[in-house]
XYZ file of C-alpha atoms in Angstrom:
438
model
C 89.079 97.057 125.203
C 88.045 95.269 128.481
C 90.132 95.067 131.185
C 90.366 92.416 134.180
C 92.261 93.500 137.272
C 94.762 90.310 138.323
C 96.378 89.716 141.750
C 99.629 88.142 140.814
C 100.892 86.062 142.796
C 104.379 86.921 144.717
C 106.351 83.990 142.871
C 105.060 85.414 139.557
C 105.219 89.051 139.572
C 106.215 90.320 136.622
C 109.350 91.153 135.818
C 108.411 93.860 133.395
C 105.622 96.201 132.879
C 104.038 94.238 130.127
C 103.677 90.283 129.697
C 101.430 87.996 127.401
C 100.871 84.530 126.859
C 98.200 82.151 125.629
C 95.459 84.193 127.184
C 96.270 87.659 128.064
C 98.342 90.255 127.895
C 99.073 91.982 131.399
C 100.560 95.126 132.136
C 101.658 96.490 135.732
C 99.457 99.666 136.328
C 101.034 102.609 137.354
C 100.253 106.315 138.946
C 100.914 109.715 138.047
C 100.454 112.272 140.888
C 100.375 116.261 140.272
C 103.080 117.375 143.007
C 102.551 121.142 142.068
C 100.633 123.541 139.642
C 96.974 124.345 138.935
C 95.490 121.098 139.770
C 98.164 119.837 142.489
C 96.960 117.001 144.236
C 94.993 115.244 141.157
C 96.161 112.045 140.318
C 95.456 109.147 137.645
C 96.274 105.689 137.519
C 96.606 103.873 134.564
C 93.651 101.248 133.483
C 95.413 99.379 130.846
C 98.322 99.636 128.381
C 98.490 103.679 128.429
C 97.864 106.891 129.817
C 97.361 110.423 128.230
C 97.993 113.631 129.765
C 96.908 116.806 128.721
C 93.826 119.589 128.716
C 91.379 117.617 126.066
C 88.325 116.007 127.762
C 89.180 112.199 126.800
C 92.734 112.165 128.025
C 93.452 110.202 131.542
C 94.853 112.969 133.485
C 93.110 116.477 132.387
C 95.117 119.287 133.407
C 93.605 122.792 133.838
C 96.990 124.517 133.317
C 96.876 126.497 129.795
C 100.663 126.088 129.493
C 100.220 122.113 129.013
C 98.700 121.323 125.689
C 95.496 119.326 125.061
C 97.546 116.286 124.021
C 100.925 116.822 125.645
C 102.028 113.376 126.211
C 101.347 109.774 126.897
C 103.081 107.000 129.183
C 103.081 103.099 128.047
C 104.203 100.220 129.764
C 106.344 98.456 127.154
C 108.045 95.333 127.805
C 111.147 97.516 127.743
C 109.801 99.582 130.955
C 107.457 102.840 131.752
C 107.984 104.499 128.283
C 106.964 108.545 128.294
C 106.630 110.494 124.954
C 105.728 113.899 124.054
C 103.325 114.747 121.202
C 104.892 117.319 120.113
C 103.550 119.839 122.890
C 104.004 123.404 122.711
C 105.833 123.481 126.115
C 107.341 119.951 125.883
C 107.996 117.465 128.835
C 111.293 118.394 130.670
C 112.507 115.353 132.495
C 115.563 116.044 134.885
C 115.900 119.813 134.026
C 115.960 118.671 130.350
C 113.334 118.721 127.215
C 113.090 115.072 126.046
C 111.122 113.750 123.119
C 110.926 110.087 125.004
C 112.624 108.543 127.679
C 111.924 105.238 130.397
C 110.719 106.669 133.912
C 111.578 105.292 137.180
C 108.741 104.953 140.141
C 109.801 108.328 142.107
C 110.356 109.892 138.712
C 109.872 113.904 138.568
C 108.838 115.791 135.279
C 107.479 118.856 134.483
C 104.710 119.409 131.346
C 104.514 123.963 131.530
C 104.072 124.832 135.160
C 102.907 121.443 136.114
C 105.372 119.357 138.277
C 104.197 115.927 138.356
C 105.474 112.514 139.845
C 105.127 108.586 138.697
C 105.095 105.566 140.537
C 104.843 101.789 139.357
C 102.602 99.804 141.188
C 101.666 96.766 142.679
C 98.565 96.199 140.506
C 98.700 94.608 136.861
C 95.521 94.879 134.900
C 94.914 92.050 132.141
C 93.407 92.087 128.244
C 92.125 89.219 127.476
C 93.712 88.109 123.843
C 91.862 85.866 120.845
C 92.849 82.089 120.497
C 92.510 82.782 116.636
C 95.689 83.326 114.795
C 93.613 85.439 111.948
C 89.991 87.785 111.728
C 89.053 87.585 108.280
C 92.265 88.015 106.182
C 94.277 89.606 108.903
C 96.804 87.278 110.280
C 99.039 87.322 113.798
C 100.223 85.253 115.869
C 101.587 87.223 118.498
C 99.332 88.593 121.608
C 99.403 91.941 120.408
C 97.377 90.982 117.087
C 95.341 88.538 119.019
C 94.930 91.417 121.570
C 93.172 93.022 118.698
C 91.421 89.874 117.261
C 89.526 89.844 120.506
C 87.608 92.955 120.461
C 87.176 92.820 116.767
C 84.146 91.084 116.906
C 82.172 93.565 119.280
C 83.557 96.543 117.203
C 81.981 94.959 114.021
C 78.816 93.970 115.351
C 78.108 97.853 115.512
C 78.240 100.772 113.426
C 80.400 102.762 115.953
C 83.244 105.286 114.228
C 86.214 103.569 114.370
C 90.044 104.841 114.322
C 92.744 102.628 113.002
C 96.641 103.699 113.860
C 99.615 102.113 112.317
C 102.559 102.921 110.377
C 103.060 102.724 106.906
C 102.008 98.885 105.605
C 100.823 97.208 108.915
C 97.655 96.428 107.007
C 95.335 99.094 108.511
C 93.014 98.737 105.243
C 92.846 95.075 105.290
C 91.993 95.327 109.105
C 89.239 97.685 108.139
C 88.122 95.425 105.156
C 87.864 92.625 107.584
C 85.479 94.580 110.124
C 83.719 95.158 107.703
C 83.463 91.145 106.408
C 81.955 90.687 109.725
C 79.774 93.494 110.091
C 75.694 93.409 109.182
C 76.914 95.464 106.315
C 79.027 93.092 104.819
C 76.722 92.707 101.913
C 76.884 96.640 101.038
C 80.006 98.425 98.983
C 83.143 98.618 100.636
C 84.853 101.647 99.367
C 88.444 103.612 100.095
C 88.909 107.526 100.153
C 92.929 108.128 99.933
C 92.731 111.426 101.611
C 96.672 111.698 100.724
C 95.826 111.317 97.112
C 94.438 113.749 95.870
C 93.636 117.442 97.208
C 91.489 120.355 96.519
C 87.792 119.900 94.762
C 88.467 116.724 93.623
C 88.663 114.992 97.203
C 85.378 117.027 98.272
C 84.062 115.493 95.145
C 85.268 112.039 95.649
C 83.786 112.404 99.464
C 80.695 114.293 98.900
C 79.519 114.021 95.254
C 79.048 116.995 92.867
C 77.223 118.703 89.894
C 77.925 119.043 86.156
C 79.862 122.169 86.045
C 80.409 122.217 89.234
C 84.463 122.893 89.045
C 86.213 122.751 86.336
C 86.994 119.182 84.698
C 82.995 118.519 86.180
C 81.605 117.362 83.153
C 78.796 115.110 84.322
C 77.183 114.792 87.748
C 78.841 112.168 90.470
C 77.580 110.206 93.565
C 80.513 111.015 96.447
C 81.968 107.820 98.272
C 79.270 108.524 100.865
C 76.531 108.138 98.849
C 77.660 105.578 96.801
C 78.694 102.890 99.552
C 74.797 102.998 100.636
C 74.246 100.311 103.091
C 78.249 99.422 103.475
C 81.272 100.993 105.013
C 83.512 103.852 103.724
C 87.266 103.921 104.749
C 89.086 107.532 104.936
C 92.307 106.224 104.383
C 95.224 108.671 105.612
C 92.378 110.797 107.129
C 95.368 112.715 108.701
C 96.465 113.901 105.312
C 92.583 115.585 104.700
C 93.141 119.149 104.036
C 92.333 121.665 107.260
C 89.785 123.425 105.243
C 87.665 120.585 103.944
C 87.770 119.117 107.755
C 84.528 120.982 109.031
C 82.793 119.676 106.085
C 83.471 116.300 107.283
C 82.410 116.933 110.490
C 79.198 118.143 109.694
C 78.485 115.066 107.555
C 79.563 112.663 110.437
C 77.192 114.576 112.733
C 74.559 115.392 110.517
C 74.778 112.297 108.588
C 73.667 114.474 105.188
C 75.802 115.392 102.207
C 75.762 118.386 100.121
C 77.477 117.662 96.640
C 79.655 120.259 95.089
C 77.262 122.625 93.418
C 74.269 122.193 94.837
C 72.307 123.085 97.716
C 70.261 119.877 98.254
C 70.841 117.326 100.956
C 71.235 113.828 100.839
C 70.736 111.586 103.569
C 73.557 108.910 104.050
C 73.938 105.953 105.575
C 77.090 103.998 105.782
C 79.593 102.932 108.397
C 83.101 105.304 109.019
C 86.498 103.700 109.268
C 89.249 106.254 109.548
C 92.830 105.064 109.048
C 96.177 106.910 109.746
C 99.705 106.777 110.031
C 100.127 109.871 112.233
C 99.680 110.052 115.770
C 96.331 112.677 115.528
C 96.776 114.002 119.311
C 100.385 115.258 117.564
C 98.237 116.878 114.720
C 96.118 118.714 116.769
C 98.971 119.811 119.005
C 100.812 121.229 115.668
C 96.909 123.037 114.529
C 96.673 120.704 111.451
C 94.132 118.515 112.772
C 90.651 120.000 113.995
C 89.944 118.443 117.663
C 86.471 118.140 116.940
C 86.978 115.783 114.183
C 89.445 113.899 116.285
C 86.989 113.237 118.951
C 84.296 112.310 116.536
C 86.596 109.939 115.107
C 88.343 108.684 117.964
C 85.324 106.971 119.318
C 86.783 103.224 118.879
C 90.414 103.088 118.762
C 92.394 100.267 117.478
C 96.597 100.591 116.717
C 98.171 98.042 114.733
C 101.447 97.380 116.158
C 105.012 97.629 113.593
C 106.124 94.231 112.675
C 109.332 94.747 114.578
C 107.247 95.085 117.398
C 105.446 91.296 116.825
C 108.437 88.705 115.630
C 106.048 85.913 116.066
C 104.083 87.146 113.160
C 106.430 87.021 110.667
C 106.714 83.400 110.110
C 102.908 82.937 109.619
C 102.947 85.859 107.181
C 105.930 85.054 105.171
C 104.457 81.010 105.008
C 101.113 82.984 104.012
C 102.847 84.838 101.344
C 105.084 82.165 100.168
C 101.639 79.573 100.102
C 99.850 82.069 97.590
C 102.497 82.766 95.067
C 104.399 79.391 95.164
C 101.781 76.260 96.509
C 103.497 73.186 96.401
C 106.876 74.960 97.321
C 108.752 74.854 100.591
C 110.114 78.016 102.046
C 113.576 77.603 102.648
C 114.661 77.651 106.442
C 117.454 79.909 105.738
C 115.105 82.605 104.248
C 112.990 82.344 107.229
C 116.001 82.392 109.946
C 116.872 85.846 108.014
C 113.750 87.168 107.803
C 112.923 86.437 111.507
C 115.968 88.846 112.442
C 115.126 91.735 110.164
C 113.851 94.840 111.501
C 110.833 95.510 108.662
C 110.696 99.319 108.456
C 108.314 98.846 106.119
C 106.096 96.463 107.839
C 104.122 93.895 106.383
C 104.060 95.288 102.801
C 107.945 94.896 102.727
C 108.048 91.274 103.754
C 105.518 90.571 100.801
C 107.634 92.117 98.535
C 110.586 90.270 100.298
C 108.828 87.055 99.576
C 108.008 87.878 95.813
C 111.891 88.670 95.575
C 112.709 85.356 96.797
C 110.321 83.470 94.573
C 110.953 85.668 91.074
C 114.607 85.980 91.385
C 116.122 83.208 94.221
C 118.956 83.738 96.545
C 119.363 85.022 99.847
C 120.654 88.855 99.054
C 117.420 89.163 96.644
C 114.894 87.710 98.783
C 116.502 90.588 101.825
C 116.422 92.857 98.887
C 119.986 94.298 99.722
C 121.989 96.087 96.672
C 124.971 94.312 95.145
C 125.548 97.859 93.926
C 124.918 101.670 93.576
C 122.312 101.095 90.798
C 121.268 98.690 88.005
C 122.123 99.956 84.073
C 118.934 100.424 82.194
C 119.353 101.764 78.839
C 115.178 102.677 78.983
C 116.182 105.248 82.062
C 116.758 108.665 81.492
C 120.172 110.037 83.409
C 118.030 111.914 85.661
C 115.265 109.240 86.255
C 117.875 106.629 87.504
C 119.424 109.242 89.653
C 116.415 109.821 91.214
C 116.025 106.234 91.945
C 118.973 105.983 93.243
C 118.640 109.034 95.152
C 115.556 107.755 96.887
C 116.873 103.945 97.681
C 119.758 105.707 99.142
C 117.458 108.098 100.987
C 115.155 105.233 102.160
C 117.916 102.666 103.533
C 120.389 105.105 104.939
C 117.852 107.364 106.942
C 115.683 103.960 107.187
C 118.521 102.294 109.175
C 119.620 105.451 111.117
C 116.207 105.930 112.507
C 116.168 102.328 114.177
C 119.549 102.366 115.259
C 118.800 105.924 116.853
C 115.572 104.119 119.135
C 113.298 105.758 116.255
C 113.970 109.097 118.114
C 114.077 112.200 115.426
C 116.202 114.523 117.347
C 118.479 111.810 118.083
C 118.938 110.824 114.346
C 118.766 114.558 112.983
C 121.892 114.949 115.242
C 123.651 111.850 113.772
C 122.838 112.709 110.440
C 123.731 116.299 110.733
C 120.775 117.697 109.095
C 117.565 119.776 109.800
C 114.637 117.914 112.047
C 111.836 119.165 109.945
C 113.522 118.057 106.952
C 114.004 114.503 108.421
C 110.398 114.115 109.427
C 109.405 114.964 105.846
C 112.205 112.343 104.156
C 110.858 109.704 106.859
C 107.131 110.404 106.036
C 107.883 110.219 102.220
C 109.679 106.884 102.311
C 106.509 105.291 104.588
C 109.316 105.122 107.644
C 107.343 107.360 110.236
């Protein structure tokens, strides 16, 4: 992202750390000072929306304290204030003597990471990032400043072969964004291949990526090219790369660094000519801290990072997306104003995918309740389903609706939600991921 520093006149000083208008997104800068510990005297100042702190290279503030995790925490300038968030570090973030997963900071606030004490300060300086005047990039739509900020950098990103990491919750449109980058790139005439790293496991995912010889494993009745060879001249999207098995990650790293693949069951090395885009609904920094994702692979993928914000953070996009989906499915029919009013007020935990489903329901079924996806009862009788299958549907719907709403009511804080639901935090995390809420 390119930044420009702005001198804001006294009568236009920001009342919030983040502000947006038709031309730019403007952030209030902040600084973090190391008060005591191995790195006492060190200082880092934000250059944009976020400042990361940890021992790994690439952080905005790099510490040497061994009780600090590689990617320990981040501080983000938001419309609601400066928010510090623990990245599932080993020793946590302590604020006021208590461990916190996330909290808002005021100037002068002190916090501890391991044995290191730090102090936060908001500055009377601001940094701006330009936004695109366009409300679309390829097939990706967005009127909000958050999306047009992404659109502003995409032409430069698309023009190169740089590896891109696209982050965002399930249903935000990461695959569509990756496809738009491919379509705007010099590789547009080549294949665009998607490999879902979470859909297949073991030797099958290795075969999907790198190819295999005949007889390389049970069921390999013929030789096949993997995605990296089949997409020659084009782009490979590693979807949900955070799900890639740990034992396969060194092989992927080697492919990205050496630009050759070795198909399963062979010793020959095949050169590749592809661009790589990776997508994930997880924060890979947290996965590195948990030991579930290799740090070296993370650095190799994290060349250009694009975060697609959830729909609840960009309510301005609800109308433009709803009208687009409606015109696709029901050309010539007007979108009812009461539906649009209702949709603007919803949180959309399933993001754009959920909105698209709501539009489809409204067109097919009609009526406000159906359009919102509200349940009229515990379940519908279906003689084609067994007792067990129908029961599973009811339980899944209950889990998704109850936990999704409870998660939102508790500001998407897992610990708070677990306490409110009186359930184990790890089990809650698994269910939220299962239903695409996390």
